mmCIF file of C-alpha atoms and ligand atoms in Angstrom:
data_model
loop_
_atom_site.group_PDB
_atom_site.id
_atom_site.type_symbol
_atom_site.label_atom_id
_atom_site.label_comp_id
_atom_site.label_asym_id
_atom_site.label_seq_id
_atom_site.Cartn_x
_atom_site.Cartn_y
_atom_site.Cartn_z
ATOM 1 C CA MET A 1449 89.945 70.400 102.198
ATOM 2 C CA ASN A 1450 93.650 70.666 102.920
ATOM 3 C CA PRO A 1451 95.673 73.295 101.096
ATOM 4 C CA GLU A 1452 98.476 72.257 98.834
ATOM 5 C CA THR A 1453 101.908 72.572 100.435
ATOM 6 C CA LEU A 1454 104.650 73.705 98.118
ATOM 7 C CA ARG A 1455 108.402 73.335 98.474
ATOM 8 C CA THR A 1456 110.412 76.502 97.886
ATOM 9 C CA ALA A 1457 112.554 76.418 94.740
ATOM 10 C CA ASP A 1458 115.771 77.446 96.488
ATOM 11 C CA ASN A 1459 115.353 75.046 99.399
ATOM 12 C CA PRO A 1460 113.363 71.957 98.488
ATOM 13 C CA ASP A 1461 113.348 70.761 102.115
ATOM 14 C CA GLN A 1462 111.750 73.905 103.416
ATOM 15 C CA GLU A 1463 108.002 74.163 103.163
ATOM 16 C CA ALA A 1464 106.551 77.333 101.694
ATOM 17 C CA PRO A 1465 103.259 78.501 103.206
ATOM 18 C CA PRO A 1466 100.442 76.350 101.812
ATOM 19 C CA ARG A 1467 98.513 77.756 98.878
ATOM 20 C CA TRP A 1468 94.767 77.448 98.933
ATOM 21 C CA SER A 1469 92.584 76.650 95.965
ATOM 22 C CA PHE A 1470 89.181 78.348 95.723
ATOM 23 C CA GLU A 1471 87.455 74.964 95.971
ATOM 24 C CA ALA A 1472 89.284 73.980 99.169
ATOM 25 C CA ALA A 1473 88.637 77.372 100.762
ATOM 26 C CA LEU A 1474 84.934 77.268 99.851
ATOM 27 C CA GLU A 1475 84.575 73.738 101.216
ATOM 28 C CA LEU A 1476 86.194 74.882 104.455
ATOM 29 C CA PHE A 1477 84.005 77.995 104.677
ATOM 30 C CA GLU A 1478 80.840 75.945 104.115
ATOM 31 C CA SER A 1479 81.604 73.110 106.507
ATOM 32 C CA PRO A 1480 79.172 72.560 109.422
ATOM 33 C CA LEU A 1481 79.678 75.421 111.883
ATOM 34 C CA ASN A 1482 80.683 73.113 114.750
ATOM 35 C CA ASP A 1483 83.381 71.493 112.618
ATOM 36 C CA LEU A 1484 84.620 74.856 111.385
ATOM 37 C CA LEU A 1485 84.805 76.276 114.912
ATOM 38 C CA PHE A 1486 86.521 73.167 116.272
ATOM 39 C CA GLN A 1487 89.167 73.313 113.549
ATOM 40 C CA ALA A 1488 89.652 77.059 113.964
ATOM 41 C CA GLN A 1489 90.039 76.765 117.743
ATOM 42 C CA THR A 1490 92.472 73.849 117.348
ATOM 43 C CA VAL A 1491 94.634 75.799 114.886
ATOM 44 C CA HIS A 1492 94.396 78.886 117.059
ATOM 45 C CA ARG A 1493 95.687 77.083 120.155
ATOM 46 C CA ARG A 1494 98.649 75.729 118.205
ATOM 47 C CA HIS A 1495 99.969 79.243 117.610
ATOM 48 C CA PHE A 1496 98.454 81.559 120.218
ATOM 49 C CA ASP A 1497 97.313 81.781 123.798
ATOM 50 C CA ALA A 1498 93.562 81.267 123.368
ATOM 51 C CA ASN A 1499 92.587 83.690 126.130
ATOM 52 C CA THR A 1500 94.630 86.723 125.154
ATOM 53 C CA VAL A 1501 93.695 89.435 122.681
ATOM 54 C CA GLN A 1502 95.846 92.178 121.240
ATOM 55 C CA ALA A 1503 94.364 95.676 121.409
ATOM 56 C CA SER A 1504 94.998 98.544 118.994
ATOM 57 C CA ALA A 1505 93.642 102.087 119.037
ATOM 58 C CA LEU A 1506 92.702 104.199 116.051
ATOM 59 C CA LEU A 1507 93.081 107.908 115.444
ATOM 60 C CA ASN A 1508 91.977 109.624 112.277
ATOM 61 C CA VAL A 1509 94.738 112.211 111.820
ATOM 62 C CA LYS A 1510 93.112 113.593 108.643
ATOM 63 C CA THR A 1511 89.332 113.471 108.324
ATOM 64 C CA GLY A 1512 87.130 113.662 105.222
ATOM 65 C CA GLY A 1513 87.377 115.059 101.715
ATOM 66 C CA CYS A 1514 88.969 111.957 100.190
ATOM 67 C CA SER A 1515 89.083 111.841 96.374
ATOM 68 C CA GLU A 1516 88.410 108.063 96.226
ATOM 69 C CA ASP A 1517 84.824 106.820 95.859
ATOM 70 C CA CYS A 1518 84.807 103.755 98.168
ATOM 71 C CA ALA A 1519 81.102 102.987 98.517
ATOM 72 C CA TYR A 1520 81.323 102.114 102.227
ATOM 73 C CA CYS A 1521 83.249 105.168 103.346
ATOM 74 C CA GLY A 1522 81.854 108.232 105.077
ATOM 75 C CA GLN A 1523 85.016 110.184 104.277
ATOM 76 C CA SER A 1524 84.758 110.085 100.488
ATOM 77 C CA ALA A 1525 84.167 113.470 98.852
ATOM 78 C CA HIS A 1526 81.899 111.619 96.390
ATOM 79 C CA HIS A 1527 79.201 111.045 99.049
ATOM 80 C CA GLN A 1528 77.106 113.552 100.999
ATOM 81 C CA THR A 1529 77.523 112.254 104.529
ATOM 82 C CA GLY A 1530 77.614 115.592 106.338
ATOM 83 C CA LEU A 1531 81.056 114.790 107.742
ATOM 84 C CA GLU A 1532 83.123 117.897 108.255
ATOM 85 C CA ARG A 1533 86.511 117.925 106.579
ATOM 86 C CA GLU A 1534 89.380 118.573 109.004
ATOM 87 C CA ARG A 1535 93.044 119.590 108.659
ATOM 88 C CA LEU A 1536 95.890 117.213 109.402
ATOM 89 C CA MET A 1537 96.339 116.949 113.185
ATOM 90 C CA ARG A 1538 99.383 118.344 114.962
ATOM 91 C CA VAL A 1539 102.014 116.032 116.433
ATOM 92 C CA ASP A 1540 101.251 117.124 120.016
ATOM 93 C CA GLU A 1541 97.561 116.206 119.531
ATOM 94 C CA VAL A 1542 98.601 112.776 118.270
ATOM 95 C CA THR A 1543 100.981 112.258 121.199
ATOM 96 C CA LYS A 1544 98.200 113.043 123.653
ATOM 97 C CA ALA A 1545 95.835 110.557 122.009
ATOM 98 C CA ALA A 1546 98.534 107.866 121.907
ATOM 99 C CA ARG A 1547 99.221 108.286 125.622
ATOM 100 C CA ARG A 1548 95.530 107.942 126.418
ATOM 101 C CA ALA A 1549 95.250 104.831 124.252
ATOM 102 C CA ARG A 1550 98.295 103.277 125.929
ATOM 103 C CA ASP A 1551 96.767 103.933 129.342
ATOM 104 C CA GLN A 1552 93.575 102.171 128.190
ATOM 105 C CA GLY A 1553 95.609 99.033 127.333
ATOM 106 C CA SER A 1554 96.355 99.431 123.619
ATOM 107 C CA THR A 1555 99.767 98.228 122.511
ATOM 108 C CA ARG A 1556 99.475 99.582 118.968
ATOM 109 C CA PHE A 1557 98.414 103.002 117.767
ATOM 110 C CA CYS A 1558 97.051 103.206 114.239
ATOM 111 C CA MET A 1559 96.852 106.542 112.445
ATOM 112 C CA GLY A 1560 94.427 106.869 109.562
ATOM 113 C CA ALA A 1561 94.231 109.547 106.880
ATOM 114 C CA ALA A 1562 91.487 110.092 104.321
ATOM 115 C CA TRP A 1563 93.864 110.196 101.386
ATOM 116 C CA ARG A 1564 93.993 108.401 98.074
ATOM 117 C CA ALA A 1565 97.786 108.555 98.465
ATOM 118 C CA PRO A 1566 99.984 110.856 100.583
ATOM 119 C CA SER A 1567 102.282 113.463 99.051
ATOM 120 C CA ASP A 1568 105.938 113.332 100.083
ATOM 121 C CA HIS A 1569 105.389 116.401 102.268
ATOM 122 C CA GLN A 1570 102.405 114.794 103.986
ATOM 123 C CA LEU A 1571 104.468 111.679 104.498
ATOM 124 C CA ASP A 1572 107.187 113.682 106.280
ATOM 125 C CA LEU A 1573 104.561 114.966 108.711
ATOM 126 C CA ILE A 1574 103.294 111.427 109.311
ATOM 127 C CA ALA A 1575 106.882 110.251 109.847
ATOM 128 C CA GLU A 1576 107.134 112.740 112.721
ATOM 129 C CA MET A 1577 103.921 111.332 114.221
ATOM 130 C CA VAL A 1578 105.326 107.816 113.956
ATOM 131 C CA GLY A 1579 108.372 108.946 115.950
ATOM 132 C CA ALA A 1580 106.123 110.488 118.604
ATOM 133 C CA VAL A 1581 104.038 107.300 118.967
ATOM 134 C CA LYS A 1582 107.156 105.146 119.241
ATOM 135 C CA ALA A 1583 108.505 107.487 121.923
ATOM 136 C CA GLU A 1584 105.400 106.652 124.001
ATOM 137 C CA GLY A 1585 106.394 102.978 123.922
ATOM 138 C CA MET A 1586 103.710 101.823 121.496
ATOM 139 C CA GLU A 1587 103.844 100.044 118.172
ATOM 140 C CA ALA A 1588 102.975 102.394 115.331
ATOM 141 C CA CYS A 1589 100.644 101.600 112.455
ATOM 142 C CA ALA A 1590 99.403 103.863 109.669
ATOM 143 C CA THR A 1591 96.794 103.668 106.943
ATOM 144 C CA LEU A 1592 97.262 106.469 104.433
ATOM 145 C CA GLY A 1593 96.218 105.049 101.066
ATOM 146 C CA MET A 1594 98.538 104.027 98.251
ATOM 147 C CA LEU A 1595 102.306 104.261 98.735
ATOM 148 C CA THR A 1596 105.258 104.220 96.364
ATOM 149 C CA GLY A 1597 108.222 101.995 97.181
ATOM 150 C CA ASP A 1598 110.240 105.033 98.314
ATOM 151 C CA GLN A 1599 107.458 106.195 100.604
ATOM 152 C CA ALA A 1600 107.253 102.763 102.228
ATOM 153 C CA GLU A 1601 111.023 102.912 102.816
ATOM 154 C CA ARG A 1602 110.640 106.360 104.356
ATOM 155 C CA LEU A 1603 108.003 105.064 106.782
ATOM 156 C CA LYS A 1604 110.183 102.094 107.682
ATOM 157 C CA GLN A 1605 113.062 104.471 108.501
ATOM 158 C CA ALA A 1606 110.694 106.500 110.671
ATOM 159 C CA GLY A 1607 110.079 103.344 112.729
ATOM 160 C CA LEU A 1608 106.647 102.316 111.440
ATOM 161 C CA ASP A 1609 105.832 98.771 112.596
ATOM 162 C CA TYR A 1610 102.656 98.047 110.567
ATOM 163 C CA TYR A 1611 100.921 99.451 107.515
ATOM 164 C CA ASN A 1612 97.187 98.826 107.052
ATOM 165 C CA HIS A 1613 95.887 98.590 103.515
ATOM 166 C CA ASN A 1614 92.732 96.538 103.037
ATOM 167 C CA ILE A 1615 91.788 94.678 99.878
ATOM 168 C CA ASP A 1616 88.198 95.028 101.174
ATOM 169 C CA THR A 1617 86.583 92.256 99.094
ATOM 170 C CA SER A 1618 87.223 89.803 96.262
ATOM 171 C CA GLU A 1619 88.828 90.937 93.018
ATOM 172 C CA GLU A 1620 85.552 90.073 91.234
ATOM 173 C CA PHE A 1621 83.368 92.258 93.485
ATOM 174 C CA TYR A 1622 85.876 95.103 93.835
ATOM 175 C CA GLY A 1623 84.506 97.105 90.882
ATOM 176 C CA ASN A 1624 81.082 97.272 92.603
ATOM 177 C CA ILE A 1625 82.658 99.034 95.570
ATOM 178 C CA VAL A 1626 85.387 101.329 94.220
ATOM 179 C CA SER A 1627 85.808 102.803 90.753
ATOM 180 C CA THR A 1628 88.676 105.249 91.315
ATOM 181 C CA ARG A 1629 91.363 102.569 91.689
ATOM 182 C CA ALA A 1630 91.905 98.933 90.798
ATOM 183 C CA PHE A 1631 92.301 95.859 92.977
ATOM 184 C CA SER A 1632 95.827 95.506 91.561
ATOM 185 C CA ASP A 1633 96.711 98.973 92.973
ATOM 186 C CA ARG A 1634 96.020 97.622 96.447
ATOM 187 C CA LEU A 1635 98.250 94.599 95.855
ATOM 188 C CA GLU A 1636 101.007 96.827 94.514
ATOM 189 C CA THR A 1637 101.076 98.940 97.692
ATOM 190 C CA LEU A 1638 101.015 95.799 99.830
ATOM 191 C CA GLY A 1639 104.084 94.620 97.874
ATOM 192 C CA HIS A 1640 105.918 97.906 98.585
ATOM 193 C CA VAL A 1641 105.094 97.641 102.286
ATOM 194 C CA ARG A 1642 106.339 94.053 102.447
ATOM 195 C CA ASP A 1643 109.515 94.894 100.494
ATOM 196 C CA ALA A 1644 110.288 97.771 102.870
ATOM 197 C CA GLY A 1645 110.201 95.336 105.809
ATOM 198 C CA ILE A 1646 107.079 96.817 107.417
ATOM 199 C CA ARG A 1647 104.607 94.296 108.817
ATOM 200 C CA VAL A 1648 101.448 94.016 106.743
ATOM 201 C CA CYS A 1649 97.910 94.555 108.020
ATOM 202 C CA ALA A 1650 95.357 93.710 105.311
ATOM 203 C CA GLY A 1651 91.805 92.491 105.463
ATOM 204 C CA GLY A 1652 88.373 93.540 104.328
ATOM 205 C CA ILE A 1653 84.702 94.152 104.949
ATOM 206 C CA ILE A 1654 81.742 91.783 105.281
ATOM 207 C CA GLY A 1655 78.210 92.942 104.553
ATOM 208 C CA MET A 1656 78.557 95.112 101.440
ATOM 209 C CA GLY A 1657 76.124 92.943 99.462
ATOM 210 C CA GLU A 1658 78.871 90.548 98.377
ATOM 211 C CA ALA A 1659 78.250 86.829 97.902
ATOM 212 C CA ARG A 1660 79.795 84.131 100.034
ATOM 213 C CA ALA A 1661 82.118 83.349 97.113
ATOM 214 C CA ASP A 1662 83.470 86.918 97.420
ATOM 215 C CA ARG A 1663 84.231 86.445 101.125
ATOM 216 C CA VAL A 1664 86.082 83.264 100.239
ATOM 217 C CA GLY A 1665 87.832 85.008 97.315
ATOM 218 C CA MET A 1666 89.005 87.812 99.593
ATOM 219 C CA LEU A 1667 90.502 85.365 102.106
ATOM 220 C CA LEU A 1668 92.081 83.406 99.281
ATOM 221 C CA THR A 1669 93.905 86.484 97.969
ATOM 222 C CA LEU A 1670 95.180 87.322 101.458
ATOM 223 C CA ALA A 1671 96.246 83.771 102.342
ATOM 224 C CA ASN A 1672 97.976 83.267 98.984
ATOM 225 C CA LEU A 1673 100.063 86.447 99.094
ATOM 226 C CA PRO A 1674 103.793 85.591 98.917
ATOM 227 C CA GLU A 1675 103.667 85.996 102.708
ATOM 228 C CA PRO A 1676 100.282 86.284 104.426
ATOM 229 C CA PRO A 1677 99.622 89.531 106.336
ATOM 230 C CA GLU A 1678 100.706 89.496 109.972
ATOM 231 C CA SER A 1679 97.394 91.141 110.831
ATOM 232 C CA VAL A 1680 94.021 90.509 109.151
ATOM 233 C CA PRO A 1681 91.204 92.901 110.096
ATOM 234 C CA ILE A 1682 87.712 91.602 109.406
ATOM 235 C CA ASN A 1683 85.305 94.545 109.428
ATOM 236 C CA LEU A 1684 81.530 94.291 109.529
ATOM 237 C CA LEU A 1685 80.169 97.114 107.391
ATOM 238 C CA ILE A 1686 79.050 100.105 109.428
ATOM 239 C CA PRO A 1687 76.318 101.497 107.167
ATOM 240 C CA ILE A 1688 76.900 105.241 106.970
ATOM 241 C CA ALA A 1689 74.059 107.549 105.960
ATOM 242 C CA GLY A 1690 74.758 109.250 102.648
ATOM 243 C CA THR A 1691 76.956 106.453 101.288
ATOM 244 C CA PRO A 1692 75.683 104.142 98.512
ATOM 245 C CA LEU A 1693 75.734 101.234 101.006
ATOM 246 C CA GLU A 1694 73.632 102.890 103.705
ATOM 247 C CA ASN A 1695 70.655 100.576 103.112
ATOM 248 C CA VAL A 1696 72.372 97.273 102.367
ATOM 249 C CA ALA A 1697 70.778 94.482 104.404
ATOM 250 C CA PRO A 1698 73.100 93.244 107.147
ATOM 251 C CA PRO A 1699 74.559 89.769 106.566
ATOM 252 C CA ASP A 1700 73.679 86.719 108.638
ATOM 253 C CA SER A 1701 75.857 86.980 111.777
ATOM 254 C CA PHE A 1702 77.240 83.497 111.180
ATOM 255 C CA GLU A 1703 78.843 84.723 107.954
ATOM 256 C CA MET A 1704 81.018 86.968 110.109
ATOM 257 C CA VAL A 1705 81.887 84.013 112.366
ATOM 258 C CA ARG A 1706 82.637 81.797 109.363
ATOM 259 C CA THR A 1707 84.837 84.473 107.773
ATOM 260 C CA ILE A 1708 86.871 84.795 110.966
ATOM 261 C CA ALA A 1709 87.179 81.027 111.390
ATOM 262 C CA ALA A 1710 88.261 80.534 107.781
ATOM 263 C CA ALA A 1711 90.781 83.397 108.109
ATOM 264 C CA ARG A 1712 92.182 81.754 111.252
ATOM 265 C CA ILE A 1713 92.596 78.383 109.524
ATOM 266 C CA MET A 1714 93.923 79.778 106.246
ATOM 267 C CA MET A 1715 96.370 82.171 107.979
ATOM 268 C CA PRO A 1716 97.201 80.262 111.179
ATOM 269 C CA ARG A 1717 100.011 82.533 112.395
ATOM 270 C CA SER A 1718 98.309 85.862 111.657
ATOM 271 C CA TYR A 1719 96.457 87.979 114.150
ATOM 272 C CA VAL A 1720 92.813 88.059 113.057
ATOM 273 C CA ARG A 1721 91.140 91.279 114.128
ATOM 274 C CA LEU A 1722 87.476 91.583 114.974
ATOM 275 C CA SER A 1723 87.434 95.073 113.586
ATOM 276 C CA ALA A 1724 84.717 97.618 112.685
ATOM 277 C CA GLY A 1725 81.069 96.916 113.502
ATOM 278 C CA ARG A 1726 81.437 95.670 117.083
ATOM 279 C CA GLU A 1727 79.037 98.303 118.394
ATOM 280 C CA THR A 1728 76.086 96.493 116.857
ATOM 281 C CA MET A 1729 77.307 93.004 117.793
ATOM 282 C CA ASN A 1730 75.946 91.468 120.978
ATOM 283 C CA ASP A 1731 78.137 89.782 123.585
ATOM 284 C CA GLU A 1732 77.305 86.299 122.303
ATOM 285 C CA LEU A 1733 78.447 87.160 118.772
ATOM 286 C CA HIS A 1734 81.665 88.621 120.185
ATOM 287 C CA ALA A 1735 82.230 85.352 122.076
ATOM 288 C CA LEU A 1736 81.654 83.264 118.937
ATOM 289 C CA CYS A 1737 84.126 85.418 116.998
ATOM 290 C CA PHE A 1738 86.768 84.849 119.693
ATOM 291 C CA LEU A 1739 86.011 81.117 119.599
ATOM 292 C CA ALA A 1740 86.484 81.276 115.819
ATOM 293 C CA GLY A 1741 90.006 82.588 116.383
ATOM 294 C CA ALA A 1742 89.751 86.373 116.476
ATOM 295 C CA ASN A 1743 92.564 87.551 118.752
ATOM 296 C CA SER A 1744 92.818 91.245 118.146
ATOM 297 C CA LEU A 1745 90.478 94.236 118.237
ATOM 298 C CA PHE A 1746 90.224 97.995 118.336
ATOM 299 C CA ILE A 1747 89.513 99.471 121.741
ATOM 300 C CA GLY A 1748 88.471 103.035 122.485
ATOM 301 C CA GLU A 1749 85.091 104.616 121.886
ATOM 302 C CA LYS A 1750 85.868 105.791 118.344
ATOM 303 C CA LEU A 1751 87.157 104.059 115.217
ATOM 304 C CA LEU A 1752 88.061 106.588 112.495
ATOM 305 C CA THR A 1753 84.749 108.455 112.349
ATOM 306 C CA ALA A 1754 82.272 105.845 113.639
ATOM 307 C CA ALA A 1755 81.553 104.593 117.148
ATOM 308 C CA ASN A 1756 83.156 101.597 118.852
ATOM 309 C CA PRO A 1757 82.036 100.008 122.167
ATOM 310 C CA ASP A 1758 83.089 102.103 125.143
ATOM 311 C CA GLU A 1759 85.859 101.065 127.495
ATOM 312 C CA GLU A 1760 83.505 99.879 130.208
ATOM 313 C CA ARG A 1761 81.494 97.541 127.975
ATOM 314 C CA ASP A 1762 84.679 95.947 126.636
ATOM 315 C CA ARG A 1763 86.223 95.596 130.083
ATOM 316 C CA ASP A 1764 83.073 93.910 131.370
ATOM 317 C CA LEU A 1765 82.945 91.564 128.373
ATOM 318 C CA PHE A 1766 86.621 90.569 128.671
ATOM 319 C CA GLU A 1767 86.113 89.844 132.341
ATOM 320 C CA ARG A 1768 83.049 87.666 131.750
ATOM 321 C CA LEU A 1769 84.867 85.751 128.999
ATOM 322 C CA GLY A 1770 88.114 85.424 130.985
ATOM 323 C CA LEU A 1771 90.069 87.252 128.289
ATOM 324 C CA SER A 1772 93.193 89.316 128.972
ATOM 325 C CA LEU A 1773 94.749 92.018 126.865
ATOM 326 C CA GLU A 1774 98.150 91.226 125.400
ATOM 327 C CA ALA A 1775 100.972 93.018 127.209
ATOM 328 C CA PRO A 1776 103.306 95.352 125.322
ATOM 329 C CA GLU A 1777 106.238 93.452 123.747
ATOM 330 C CA SER A 1778 108.754 94.795 126.264
ATOM 331 C CA ASP A 1779 106.674 93.358 129.143
ATOM 332 C CA ALA A 1780 106.114 90.004 127.488
ATOM 333 C CA GLY A 1781 109.638 88.783 128.221
ATOM 334 C CA GLY A 1782 110.690 88.860 124.549
HETATM 335 N N1 SAM B 1202 92.350 106.031 103.059
HETATM 336 C C1 SAM B 1202 93.028 104.883 103.479
HETATM 337 C C2 SAM B 1202 92.624 103.640 102.726
HETATM 338 O O1 SAM B 1202 91.501 103.585 102.256
HETATM 339 O O2 SAM B 1202 93.438 102.727 102.654
HETATM 340 C C3 SAM B 1202 92.917 104.622 104.965
HETATM 341 C C4 SAM B 1202 91.625 104.791 105.696
HETATM 342 S S1 SAM B 1202 90.292 103.679 105.280
HETATM 343 C C5 SAM B 1202 88.939 104.434 106.062
HETATM 344 C C6 SAM B 1202 90.636 102.170 106.141
HETATM 345 C C7 SAM B 1202 89.726 100.986 105.979
HETATM 346 O O3 SAM B 1202 88.613 101.131 106.837
HETATM 347 C C8 SAM B 1202 89.100 100.732 104.633
HETATM 348 O O4 SAM B 1202 89.970 100.083 103.759
HETATM 349 C C9 SAM B 1202 87.917 99.839 104.984
HETATM 350 O O5 SAM B 1202 88.283 98.472 104.927
HETATM 351 C C10 SAM B 1202 87.598 100.239 106.419
HETATM 352 N N2 SAM B 1202 86.300 100.948 106.467
HETATM 353 C C11 SAM B 1202 86.050 102.219 106.069
HETATM 354 N N3 SAM B 1202 84.763 102.547 106.248
HETATM 355 C C12 SAM B 1202 84.154 101.460 106.776
HETATM 356 C C13 SAM B 1202 82.814 101.180 107.176
HETATM 357 N N4 SAM B 1202 81.845 102.064 107.042
HETATM 358 N N5 SAM B 1202 82.546 99.968 107.707
HETATM 359 C C14 SAM B 1202 83.527 99.050 107.826
HETATM 360 N N6 SAM B 1202 84.821 99.256 107.465
HETATM 361 C C15 SAM B 1202 85.130 100.441 106.935
HETATM 362 C C1 DTB B 1203 90.457 98.426 109.458
HETATM 363 O O1 DTB B 1203 90.463 97.357 108.848
HETATM 364 N N1 DTB B 1203 89.406 98.960 110.036
HETATM 365 C C2 DTB B 1203 89.718 100.225 110.653
HETATM 366 C C3 DTB B 1203 91.239 100.354 110.378
HETATM 367 N N2 DTB B 1203 91.525 99.182 109.629
HETATM 368 C C4 DTB B 1203 91.768 101.556 109.742
HETATM 369 C C5 DTB B 1203 88.863 101.317 110.193
HETATM 370 C C6 DTB B 1203 87.376 101.079 110.393
HETATM 371 C C7 DTB B 1203 86.652 102.270 109.952
HETATM 372 C C8 DTB B 1203 85.206 102.220 110.312
HETATM 373 C C9 DTB B 1203 84.447 103.390 109.833
HETATM 374 C C10 DTB B 1203 84.819 104.722 110.410
HETATM 375 O O2 DTB B 1203 85.230 104.819 111.582
HETATM 376 O O3 DTB B 1203 84.678 105.698 109.685
HETATM 377 FE FE1 SF4 B 1204 87.632 106.294 102.594
HETATM 378 FE FE2 SF4 B 1204 90.179 105.422 102.410
HETATM 379 FE FE3 SF4 B 1204 88.422 105.089 100.369
HETATM 380 FE FE4 SF4 B 1204 89.350 107.509 100.974
HETATM 381 S S1 SF4 B 1204 90.546 105.760 100.222
HETATM 382 S S2 SF4 B 1204 87.219 106.993 100.478
HETATM 383 S S3 SF4 B 1204 89.456 107.386 103.214
HETATM 384 S S4 SF4 B 1204 88.321 104.178 102.426
#
């Protein structure tokens, strides 16, 4: 079940991150739930405070009308979801939202745009927003679609801390979900982000009708990247009316727990984010996901277009579970 540890070519004494085989990852994923949770919690405690979660906030700075055909997404122009297309937000609107998110306890502010890929002009406008978020003392994250190497550099210069770009599912299942781009396009952008020195946020979605082997395949791709992502969002599909996935049967809840636990074990130093879909999860499932090693989430009553638990419900849950929100880096004493 253990991954193979490689030695780096240029320094044979230094261990490269372990590479997982599909068989080892599947065996891990399918182990008895108690064993999986025990291992995940053990690994988690080696690298993180087990009772602290990092909180990010989302703001959709450009809503709807996207030219991609992602089957899960309410913002694709290919689906009739009734979502109204909106213009790119102004910087002062973004600043206001960032301030509010910071006051609610978020340390990172993530700006999303319904684009296949930004133009250079659009990127300049986003760069300004990044500056405004940083000026409020928050980490800045963006998710804008595909980037060129130069665009990633531009965002790095603007002060962007993280870039989110999900691989969504396994390479094998990808064609069932998106036809307007290839899995390799996603990996290419992730490479540009990494090369520019921006921290990588990449994960995927559970519950799109994929098989367990696809969940394992998705984690395998992420864990075996040259460097694993610093942040791994695991989303539970929010079925959106008008999208091709609106009637997909929800997965067994334990598949979500297993995916988080396997992500924790396969990427021990990464933040694993319990991401979209929390609104329909009960408190007990939240608790199991934290036990499985989730240590990050989105707070605030809205994700990009869909609902998230309100502040009060989350505050009550954290209190009952004895969880604290991670302090901003400057307060954490380094
Ligand atoms: N357009 C950019 C892109 O696709 O990279 C950024 C925005 S996109 C909405 C960000 C991510 O949100 C997607 O990659 C997907 O993983 C997640 N997502 C979108 N709709 C979702 C849904 N209905 N349920 C769960 N996750 C969803
Ligand atoms: C991620 O993995 N999930 C977030 C964020 N990264 C951009 C987005 C979830 C979107 C849920 C559907 C919606 O709000 O439209
Ligand atoms: Fe939605 Fe992003 Fe796909 Fe566009 S690229 S349809 S915004 S998930």
